[in-house]
């Protein structure tokens, strides 16, 4: 549109900010078929550098969309974490090696890849799953937000309680300022050492009389980063304080005789500060380097002009001595000041939500920023999608803050401890109380490591998680209790904890004998899953229980209309594969018939030995009895929501769980 | 160019035909940086259907180029082979289940994917590896070929002994004729039931005065199918005979109560003929159906007009009874007459070569056609590439016929036996000597199965394979013996047979601890590999042997100029990973230094336990002594060419091997 046009439009969900959180949200909107838009004030895609670590849970999420393999193939994989500390002579030496992620948790490992590639995977996936190809509108800046409080509780489909004024920037305006004199792109413009430029952009743009648009929206999500404009409009604050620790970041191809430059390393020098090495793809490494000689001034902020690639590499050379370290190629650099902050509120009126850096900021070294941000949006997206479609009750939206603010609080506590231990001077001996004990550092790393994978997330009881306990205590204090608290039978799937993500084990397709990972069968397409652990179906009484479960389910007025559409039924039985046949031994609802494509052969699986890949022992892994089985309900984000027996009573239990969620 | 233009041009390699063999050859040309062209008379890419099985060795080859993962992800995987035979009541029942491919041979399994997708992977790869993007020139028909016999033995780089006249077809001319009245694309136009249309195309095209081009080429490769125009120009014939067996092929989404429709199945009915089921991607299955009611006429050919999808499905319904079989969706269909033929000659003057269906035709049911064709071209491409570049001696080109014609002969013998057993009526009992014994069928399947994987290929002794025996006897009779027959020390790598493909085991990168499959490190980039099994390098005498090997190699006037450029050196040692360090414990040639990117961290591997993936025991797998190691030379196509000790004598041996190959 031309610079002076102004227009009005409507959309169901407006996403502000196209970083990882915004992209993840847009992906859900595409998969749920929601009329959504995503705008970003920056005129171009990601520059070099920026966040790049992908943790285990993020990869599982990518896999649920079907593009984890692209990241897995292109990325560098982190295998070993090496700790380097001063010896008695004061020189650094390798004191320990541990696996970078705990062994046996996941089919994935931590990997490192340019954020621009990750955005590409999102964009390709969005394109594949939208007819009109939901596109990122770049150079588009929000400048006013209004919520009509009289309308927020009216959930009729023609009600748009939020008004956002958008302004179109020129190409020049949308380009972030780079440091003067630097030939390499840097990220200082978005570092927390820099002031936010949003107000300047609006002011300039108004002067230039650029075009505007008034958008009426049902929901707005601010994924607009640490300086979140959306957060400011809501009047919400972050709680927490910065520290004095300033760190520089270099993405270079290192030329060095340091032996562990292809490992993830934490190097504590005796007195020159600390450094972390993250080996990357294309021979690069990211170096996080403590800048001990740069301190914040009276304002609490460091002088950015003193920080250059040269000052950062010089600091690194002191830390890594006596090893040599130089580079010919630098891809990107930045600097930041360590601080931990978390938002008091993640949403307003269940209409405007904040996700990612907009509600939690911390140091980047644990590789959590992008991951937790994407996981925020992954938690929110399907809930919004189902509510907009009129499938789920709007009350489920409250669980977003309850579930994710709690995670953010845990993250900030973890980062606070880890950063202190990493930025501190190593203790000279046991008597050196001001120094950091290296055994304490190692212990903190190992503990933090499980948290960092994202796999320890355990959402509290709510209408979405049928488990015992107090909803406010298990979350962030928000009341998300259901009218009637249902408690699933955890003991029937003892290793599939309610509130945690459905784990992965190998299973075989009953019809083709092919081995599959079972978790990605719980695809992120907006559907709940009823996973029927059918048990030993060659045993007639057990077969009768499965029949009874299916009969009740298909005749339930609540459930039946949603089957396959909003609730997919997957089956995993434990008889020998060759002792049963799909068509003969399983009720039709477990392998639906289609007049054009015949029976569905992709819904019934078996926990049996594969010809080539061995035995997955999924029943053992999920903690389910091989004779009597059970039923697990997984939310559209793969978190276990309810467990009951595979019989008529169990079907009533499942019906009860969905009564608290679905629009009746 | 316009229709009446005529022009002259030069190219090093002209490829005629853009099917799987032509694509594979073009891929090698791209990877070797050769000035090549590829033309095809058809105006469009592949139609639906056509060959689609990918065998294990083909997938290993794809992996050596880096795109096996794309095929692996999209394809249907074949896991189990089910045999159905008449019981005593004359009704078919499942008599056996066996794994579709032998267990433990490869990291891959047999997969099934539309040939058009496979072409896409080739085209994408070619695009990635050529600056000017070697493109398939479609609608281009060769109409004259001339070899200047006086020039064929002159290998100077400005000598082009072959002249080919090309003719440009109009879009209409280049479109294959489809069966009248059929709404579904069929493949009868290229079935062996149809006459070749090349002469008609040329005649029509001349009438239309379409444009021509005269190409001067150093080498020409005919990958132009069973009716090969190139073969006819050379005056070469195929040897062999057709049979009376006519088969129909349907690609449909089957609607059936037959329980094994997602398995690969061989069904022998009592008297209605046989059928094979190959489950495919997107819910489809390919059915090979014996048409017992259609017989060849006096001319030896069946009447095509009697064959329609309706007659084929009717035949299938009789075979599969009492199970029901129908379809709503048919993607493609064709028919063919079984016959086995192999070319007398695969090349002329080491200047014009034939590959794929141009030199061997057989029944498609063993899924060999596309695979053996691609493997022909895979064998030829790097040899041509290295000769054109002036790196290798032209005498190595003789090994193409010696190695591949022998394989074609084996293939035809296998197919002859398998087809007879499959098309025959099952024996009613032991006394029924005219019937086919079902136990004999199973035995033949299991034996043939190893052959079909492509992994049992064992090339004979030649200048490229330093092993004992007679070159003519081990090949097809062509003399490919080297002046001085070198015999590698097979006992030093007892499970890495000379002449067979270098097997795959898991190894770890020394610098990053990441687990890798070792075989794909022998990438198809036109380079030989010297694989230094360095043994237990923490043992000083062994370390000294490795040093001596490297010292001789780097000071060899023959080898040194080729290192890294045409010969890559990869190292696999057997000490504990954490007991050695890359920079300290290995000579520089094993991890070369580059001024811009530092040390090469991707060339030294270790056979040690991985954190997450267990122990590969590669030394055990390759049959190499963990203390003393050895050296294996692999050809650019991954076949083991030479083996010697990892010491100065071994380096001299390796030098001797390359004396017979490289231009000195």
CSV table of N, CA, C and O in Angstrom, one decimal, chain A residues 414-449:
chain,number,residue,atom,x,y,z
A,414,UNK,N,17.4,-20.7,37.7
A,414,UNK,CA,18.5,-21.5,37.2
A,414,UNK,C,19.6,-20.6,36.7
A,414,UNK,O,20.8,-20.8,36.9
A,415,UNK,N,19.2,-19.6,35.8
A,415,UNK,CA,20.2,-18.8,35.2
A,415,UNK,C,20.9,-17.9,36.2
A,415,UNK,O,22.1,-17.7,36.0
A,416,UNK,N,20.3,-17.5,37.2
A,416,UNK,CA,20.9,-16.7,38.2
A,416,UNK,C,22.0,-17.4,38.9
A,416,UNK,O,23.1,-16.9,39.0
A,417,UNK,N,21.8,-18.7,39.2
A,417,UNK,CA,22.8,-19.5,39.9
A,417,UNK,C,23.9,-19.8,38.9
A,417,UNK,O,25.1,-19.6,39.3
A,418,UNK,N,23.6,-20.2,37.7
A,418,UNK,CA,24.6,-20.6,36.8
A,418,UNK,C,25.5,-19.5,36.4
A,418,UNK,O,26.7,-19.6,36.3
A,419,UNK,N,24.9,-18.3,36.1
A,419,UNK,CA,25.6,-17.1,35.7
A,419,UNK,C,26.6,-16.7,36.8
A,419,UNK,O,27.7,-16.3,36.5
A,420,UNK,N,26.1,-16.7,38.0
A,420,UNK,CA,27.0,-16.3,39.1
A,420,UNK,C,28.2,-17.3,39.2
A,420,UNK,O,29.4,-16.8,39.3
A,421,UNK,N,28.0,-18.6,39.1
A,421,UNK,CA,29.1,-19.5,39.2
A,421,UNK,C,30.0,-19.4,38.0
A,421,UNK,O,31.2,-19.7,38.1
A,422,UNK,N,29.4,-19.0,36.8
A,422,UNK,CA,30.3,-18.9,35.6
A,422,UNK,C,31.1,-17.6,35.6
A,422,UNK,O,32.2,-17.6,35.1
A,423,UNK,N,30.5,-16.5,36.1
A,423,UNK,CA,31.2,-15.2,36.0
A,423,UNK,C,32.1,-15.0,37.2
A,423,UNK,O,32.9,-14.1,37.1
A,424,UNK,N,32.0,-15.9,38.2
A,424,UNK,CA,32.9,-15.7,39.3
A,424,UNK,C,34.3,-16.2,39.1
A,424,UNK,O,34.6,-17.0,38.3
A,425,UNK,N,35.2,-15.7,39.9
A,425,UNK,CA,36.6,-16.1,39.9
A,425,UNK,C,36.7,-17.5,40.5
A,425,UNK,O,36.1,-17.7,41.6
A,426,UNK,N,37.5,-18.4,39.9
A,426,UNK,CA,37.6,-19.7,40.6
A,426,UNK,C,38.3,-19.7,41.9
A,426,UNK,O,39.2,-18.9,42.1
A,427,UNK,N,37.8,-20.4,42.9
A,427,UNK,CA,38.4,-20.5,44.2
A,427,UNK,C,39.9,-21.0,44.1
A,427,UNK,O,40.1,-21.9,43.3
A,428,UNK,N,40.8,-20.4,44.8
A,428,UNK,CA,42.2,-20.8,44.7
A,428,UNK,C,42.3,-22.1,45.5
A,428,UNK,O,43.1,-23.0,45.2
A,429,UNK,N,41.6,-22.2,46.6
A,429,UNK,CA,41.7,-23.4,47.4
A,429,UNK,C,40.4,-23.4,48.3
A,429,UNK,O,39.5,-22.6,48.2
A,430,UNK,N,40.3,-24.4,49.2
A,430,UNK,CA,39.1,-24.6,50.0
A,430,UNK,C,38.8,-23.4,50.9
A,430,UNK,O,37.7,-23.1,51.2
A,431,UNK,N,39.9,-22.6,51.3
A,431,UNK,CA,39.8,-21.5,52.2
A,431,UNK,C,39.3,-20.2,51.4
A,431,UNK,O,38.9,-19.3,52.1
A,432,UNK,N,39.4,-20.3,50.1
A,432,UNK,CA,39.1,-19.1,49.3
A,432,UNK,C,37.5,-18.9,49.1
A,432,UNK,O,37.0,-19.3,48.2
A,433,UNK,N,36.9,-18.3,50.1
A,433,UNK,CA,35.4,-18.3,50.2
A,433,UNK,C,34.8,-17.4,49.1
A,433,UNK,O,33.7,-17.6,48.7
A,434,UNK,N,35.5,-16.4,48.7
A,434,UNK,CA,35.0,-15.5,47.7
A,434,UNK,C,35.0,-16.1,46.3
A,434,UNK,O,34.2,-15.8,45.4
A,435,UNK,N,35.9,-17.1,46.1
A,435,UNK,CA,36.0,-17.7,44.8
A,435,UNK,C,34.9,-18.8,44.6
A,435,UNK,O,34.2,-19.2,45.6
A,436,UNK,N,34.7,-19.2,43.4
A,436,UNK,CA,33.7,-20.1,43.1
A,436,UNK,C,34.3,-21.5,43.1
A,436,UNK,O,35.4,-21.8,42.4
A,437,UNK,N,33.7,-22.4,43.8
A,437,UNK,CA,34.2,-23.8,43.9
A,437,UNK,C,33.9,-24.5,42.5
A,437,UNK,O,32.7,-24.5,42.1
A,438,UNK,N,34.9,-25.1,41.9
A,438,UNK,CA,34.7,-25.8,40.6
A,438,UNK,C,33.9,-27.0,40.8
A,438,UNK,O,33.2,-27.4,39.8
A,439,UNK,N,33.9,-27.7,41.9
A,439,UNK,CA,33.0,-28.8,42.1
A,439,UNK,C,31.5,-28.4,42.2
A,439,UNK,O,30.6,-29.0,41.6
A,440,UNK,N,31.3,-27.2,42.8
A,440,UNK,CA,30.0,-26.7,42.8
A,440,UNK,C,29.5,-26.3,41.4
A,440,UNK,O,28.4,-26.5,41.1
A,441,UNK,N,30.4,-25.7,40.6
A,441,UNK,CA,30.1,-25.4,39.2
A,441,UNK,C,29.6,-26.6,38.5
A,441,UNK,O,28.6,-26.6,37.8
A,442,UNK,N,30.4,-27.7,38.6
A,442,UNK,CA,30.1,-28.9,37.9
A,442,UNK,C,28.7,-29.5,38.3
A,442,UNK,O,27.9,-29.8,37.5
A,443,UNK,N,28.5,-29.4,39.6
A,443,UNK,CA,27.2,-29.9,40.1
A,443,UNK,C,26.1,-29.1,39.6
A,443,UNK,O,25.0,-29.7,39.2
A,444,UNK,N,26.2,-27.8,39.6
A,444,UNK,CA,25.2,-26.9,39.1
A,444,UNK,C,25.0,-27.2,37.6
A,444,UNK,O,23.8,-27.2,37.1
A,445,UNK,N,26.1,-27.4,36.9
A,445,UNK,CA,25.9,-27.7,35.5
A,445,UNK,C,25.1,-28.9,35.2
A,445,UNK,O,24.2,-29.0,34.4
A,446,UNK,N,25.4,-30.0,36.0
A,446,UNK,CA,24.7,-31.3,35.7
A,446,UNK,C,23.3,-31.2,36.1
A,446,UNK,O,22.4,-31.7,35.4
A,447,UNK,N,23.0,-30.5,37.2
A,447,UNK,CA,21.6,-30.3,37.6
A,447,UNK,C,20.8,-29.4,36.6
A,447,UNK,O,19.7,-29.8,36.1
A,448,UNK,N,21.5,-28.3,36.2
A,448,UNK,CA,20.8,-27.4,35.3
A,448,UNK,C,20.6,-28.0,34.0
A,448,UNK,O,19.7,-27.7,33.2
A,449,UNK,N,21.5,-29.0,33.6
A,449,UNK,CA,21.4,-29.6,32.3
A,449,UNK,C,20.1,-30.3,32.0
A,449,UNK,O,19.6,-30.3,30.9
